[in-house]
PDB file of C-alpha atoms in Angstrom:
ATOM      1  CA  SER A   7      -0.912  24.361 -14.635  1.00 53.00           C
ATOM      2  CA  GLU A   8       0.110  22.151 -11.735  1.00 58.00           C
ATOM      3  CA  LYS A   9      -2.332  19.552 -10.497  1.00 63.00           C
ATOM      4  CA  ASN A  10      -2.617  18.240  -6.968  1.00 66.00           C
ATOM      5  CA  ILE A  11      -2.799  14.490  -6.543  1.00 63.00           C
ATOM      6  CA  GLU A  12      -4.485  13.061  -3.452  1.00 62.00           C
ATOM      7  CA  PHE A  13      -3.280   9.868  -1.836  1.00 60.00           C
ATOM      8  CA  ALA A  14      -5.073   8.385   1.154  1.00 54.00           C
ATOM      9  CA  ILE A  15      -3.710   5.520   3.208  1.00 49.00           C
ATOM     10  CA  ARG A  16      -5.826   3.557   5.607  1.00 48.00           C
ATOM     11  CA  ALA A  17      -5.264   0.162   7.133  1.00 43.00           C
ATOM     12  CA  PRO A  18      -6.667  -0.688  10.574  1.00 37.00           C
ATOM     13  CA  GLU A  19     -10.382  -0.498   9.807  1.00 41.00           C
ATOM     14  CA  LEU A  20      -9.914  -2.600   6.679  1.00 42.00           C
ATOM     15  CA  SER A  21      -8.296  -5.447   8.604  1.00 41.00           C
ATOM     16  CA  LEU A  22     -11.679  -6.546   9.921  1.00 37.00           C
ATOM     17  CA  GLN A  23     -13.144  -6.357   6.447  1.00 39.00           C
ATOM     18  CA  PHE A  24     -10.351  -8.564   5.134  1.00 40.00           C
ATOM     19  CA  CYS A  25     -10.976 -11.045   7.931  1.00 39.00           C
ATOM     20  CA  SER A  26     -14.626 -11.421   7.044  1.00 38.00           C
ATOM     21  CA  LEU A  27     -14.283 -11.345   3.269  1.00 41.00           C
ATOM     22  CA  LEU A  28     -11.167 -13.419   2.757  1.00 40.00           C
ATOM     23  CA  TYR A  29     -11.417 -15.603   5.858  1.00 34.00           C
ATOM     24  CA  ILE A  30      -7.938 -14.673   6.959  1.00 39.00           C
ATOM     25  CA  CYS A  31      -7.035 -12.409   9.829  1.00 43.00           C
ATOM     26  CA  LEU A  32      -4.430  -9.768   9.284  1.00 44.00           C
ATOM     27  CA  GLN A  33      -2.071  -8.545  11.926  1.00 49.00           C
ATOM     28  CA  LYS A  34      -1.818  -4.867  12.725  1.00 58.00           C
ATOM     29  CA  VAL A  35      -0.057  -2.728  10.177  1.00 63.00           C
ATOM     30  CA  GLU A  36       0.920   0.911  10.358  1.00 66.00           C
ATOM     31  CA  GLN A  37       1.147   3.033   7.249  1.00 66.00           C
ATOM     32  CA  SER A  38       2.586   6.483   6.804  1.00 68.00           C
ATOM     33  CA  PRO A  39       1.806   9.118   5.926  1.00 69.00           C
ATOM     34  CA  GLN A  40      -1.936   8.840   6.561  1.00 70.00           C
ATOM     35  CA  ALA A  41      -2.720  11.239   3.724  1.00 72.00           C
ATOM     36  CA  LEU A  42      -0.554  12.770   1.073  1.00 75.00           C
ATOM     37  CA  ARG A  43      -0.890  15.556  -1.472  1.00 78.00           C
ATOM     38  CA  VAL A  44       1.710  15.770  -4.211  1.00 79.00           C
ATOM     39  CA  GLN A  45       2.164  17.707  -7.413  1.00 81.00           C
ATOM     40  CA  GLU A  46       1.845  16.042 -10.772  1.00 83.00           C
ATOM     41  CA  GLY A  47       5.211  14.597 -11.774  1.00 87.00           C
ATOM     42  CA  GLU A  48       6.511  14.214  -8.211  1.00 87.00           C
ATOM     43  CA  ASP A  49       7.724  10.885  -6.875  1.00 90.00           C
ATOM     44  CA  THR A  50       5.719   9.421  -3.999  1.00 87.00           C
ATOM     45  CA  THR A  51       6.624   6.995  -1.200  1.00 89.00           C
ATOM     46  CA  ILE A  52       4.151   5.216   1.086  1.00 88.00           C
ATOM     47  CA  ASN A  53       5.539   3.172   3.983  1.00 88.00           C
ATOM     48  CA  CYS A  54       4.128   0.150   5.762  1.00 87.00           C
ATOM     49  CA  SER A  55       5.356  -1.427   9.010  1.00 84.00           C
ATOM     50  CA  PHE A  56       3.931  -4.577  10.563  1.00 81.00           C
ATOM     51  CA  THR A  57       4.060  -5.940  14.089  1.00 77.00           C
ATOM     52  CA  GLU A  58       4.932  -9.604  13.672  1.00 76.00           C
ATOM     53  CA  PHE A  59       7.030 -11.643  11.308  1.00 75.00           C
ATOM     54  CA  SER A  60       5.291 -12.498   8.061  1.00 76.00           C
ATOM     55  CA  GLN A  61       6.515 -14.265   4.955  1.00 80.00           C
ATOM     56  CA  SER A  62       4.536 -12.092   2.567  1.00 83.00           C
ATOM     57  CA  LEU A  63       2.921  -8.699   2.140  1.00 85.00           C
ATOM     58  CA  GLN A  64       0.406  -7.383  -0.353  1.00 88.00           C
ATOM     59  CA  TRP A  65      -0.210  -3.834  -1.569  1.00 90.00           C
ATOM     60  CA  PHE A  66      -3.698  -2.837  -2.712  1.00 89.00           C
ATOM     61  CA  ARG A  67      -5.230   0.159  -4.417  1.00 88.00           C
ATOM     62  CA  GLN A  68      -8.832   1.288  -4.016  1.00 86.00           C
ATOM     63  CA  ASP A  69     -10.332   3.903  -6.293  1.00 83.00           C
ATOM     64  CA  PRO A  70     -13.269   5.924  -4.905  1.00 81.00           C
ATOM     65  CA  GLY A  71     -16.438   3.825  -4.842  1.00 85.00           C
ATOM     66  CA  LYS A  72     -14.687   0.732  -6.207  1.00 86.00           C
ATOM     67  CA  GLY A  73     -13.232  -2.503  -4.910  1.00 84.00           C
ATOM     68  CA  LEU A  74      -9.665  -3.383  -4.018  1.00 86.00           C
ATOM     69  CA  ILE A  75      -7.105  -4.026  -6.728  1.00 89.00           C
ATOM     70  CA  SER A  76      -3.945  -5.962  -5.928  1.00 91.00           C
ATOM     71  CA  LEU A  77      -0.807  -4.095  -6.949  1.00 93.00           C
ATOM     72  CA  PHE A  78       1.949  -6.321  -5.576  1.00 93.00           C
ATOM     73  CA  TYR A  79       2.361  -9.584  -3.709  1.00 90.00           C
ATOM     74  CA  LEU A  80       5.808  -9.554  -2.120  1.00 87.00           C
ATOM     75  CA  THR A  81       7.792 -12.315  -0.488  1.00 86.00           C
ATOM     76  CA  SER A  82      11.238 -10.787  -0.908  1.00 83.00           C
ATOM     77  CA  GLU A  83      13.147  -7.835  -2.282  1.00 81.00           C
ATOM     78  CA  MET A  84      11.470  -5.741  -5.001  1.00 90.00           C
ATOM     79  CA  LYS A  85       8.782  -5.869  -7.667  1.00 94.00           C
ATOM     80  CA  GLU A  86       8.047  -3.311 -10.346  1.00 95.00           C
ATOM     81  CA  LYS A  87       5.046  -2.585 -12.569  1.00 95.00           C
ATOM     82  CA  GLY A  88       5.283   0.483 -14.771  1.00 96.00           C
ATOM     83  CA  ARG A  89       5.722   3.577 -12.591  1.00 96.00           C
ATOM     84  CA  PHE A  90       4.918   1.567  -9.457  1.00 96.00           C
ATOM     85  CA  ARG A  91       7.429  -0.467  -7.488  1.00 96.00           C
ATOM     86  CA  SER A  92       7.583  -1.925  -4.028  1.00 95.00           C
ATOM     87  CA  THR A  93      10.273  -3.207  -1.723  1.00 94.00           C
ATOM     88  CA  ILE A  94      10.080  -5.347   1.386  1.00 90.00           C
ATOM     89  CA  ILE A  95      12.556  -6.037   4.179  1.00 88.00           C
ATOM     90  CA  LEU A  96      11.023  -8.930   6.096  1.00 82.00           C
ATOM     91  CA  LYS A  97      13.517  -8.956   8.958  1.00 84.00           C
ATOM     92  CA  GLU A  98      12.782  -5.269   9.589  1.00 86.00           C
ATOM     93  CA  ARG A  99       9.033  -5.777   9.091  1.00 85.00           C
ATOM     94  CA  HIS A 100       8.847  -2.929   6.619  1.00 88.00           C
ATOM     95  CA  SER A 101       7.692  -2.316   3.059  1.00 89.00           C
ATOM     96  CA  SER A 102       7.512   0.748   0.834  1.00 92.00           C
ATOM     97  CA  LEU A 103       5.400   1.533  -2.204  1.00 92.00           C
ATOM     98  CA  TYR A 104       6.945   3.963  -4.679  1.00 94.00           C
ATOM     99  CA  ILE A 105       5.080   5.833  -7.398  1.00 92.00           C
ATOM    100  CA  ASP A 106       7.333   7.535  -9.928  1.00 94.00           C
ATOM    101  CA  ALA A 107       6.166  10.722 -11.673  1.00 91.00           C
ATOM    102  CA  SER A 108       2.743  10.750 -10.001  1.00 88.00           C
ATOM    103  CA  GLN A 109      -0.243  11.374 -12.253  1.00 86.00           C
ATOM    104  CA  PRO A 110      -3.802  12.498 -11.436  1.00 84.00           C
ATOM    105  CA  SER A 111      -4.984   8.985 -12.313  1.00 86.00           C
ATOM    106  CA  ASP A 112      -2.932   7.714  -9.335  1.00 86.00           C
ATOM    107  CA  SER A 113      -5.326   9.424  -6.896  1.00 84.00           C
ATOM    108  CA  ALA A 114      -6.638   6.577  -4.742  1.00 84.00           C
ATOM    109  CA  THR A 115      -6.446   4.873  -1.375  1.00 83.00           C
ATOM    110  CA  TYR A 116      -3.467   2.533  -0.973  1.00 85.00           C
ATOM    111  CA  LEU A 117      -3.062  -0.060   1.736  1.00 83.00           C
ATOM    112  CA  CYS A 118      -0.786  -2.899   2.679  1.00 84.00           C
ATOM    113  CA  ALA A 119      -1.799  -6.185   4.248  1.00 83.00           C
ATOM    114  CA  VAL A 120       0.185  -8.977   5.859  1.00 80.00           C
ATOM    115  CA  ARG A 121      -1.125 -12.424   6.578  1.00 70.00           C
ATOM    116  CA  ALA A 122      -0.883 -13.521  10.197  1.00 62.00           C
ATOM    117  CA  GLN A 123       1.326 -16.562  10.622  1.00 57.00           C
TER     118      GLN A 123
END
């Protein structure tokens, strides 16, 4: 039987939390889609756009009731880790997170963060 996989994406309210916990302030980022439901085995794309130039971007994952886990720290081009990969185009202020062959264990909240220059 097919299984639904839930992805949630949230960024703005976490920026303040990052500021207080990591002592760095993050510029505004926009992620899309805000929520996503896919079937097991489907490929998934989550996009992130940021407002000002930054030299790096980080993708995080947060499982329900748990802390943040760093997936990727990007300064250029692409990184890959198993079924997860991410690209960044700094001059276009855009990054994407790709999940190949989504599994129920991928259900989580994903967010991107950029450090203000």
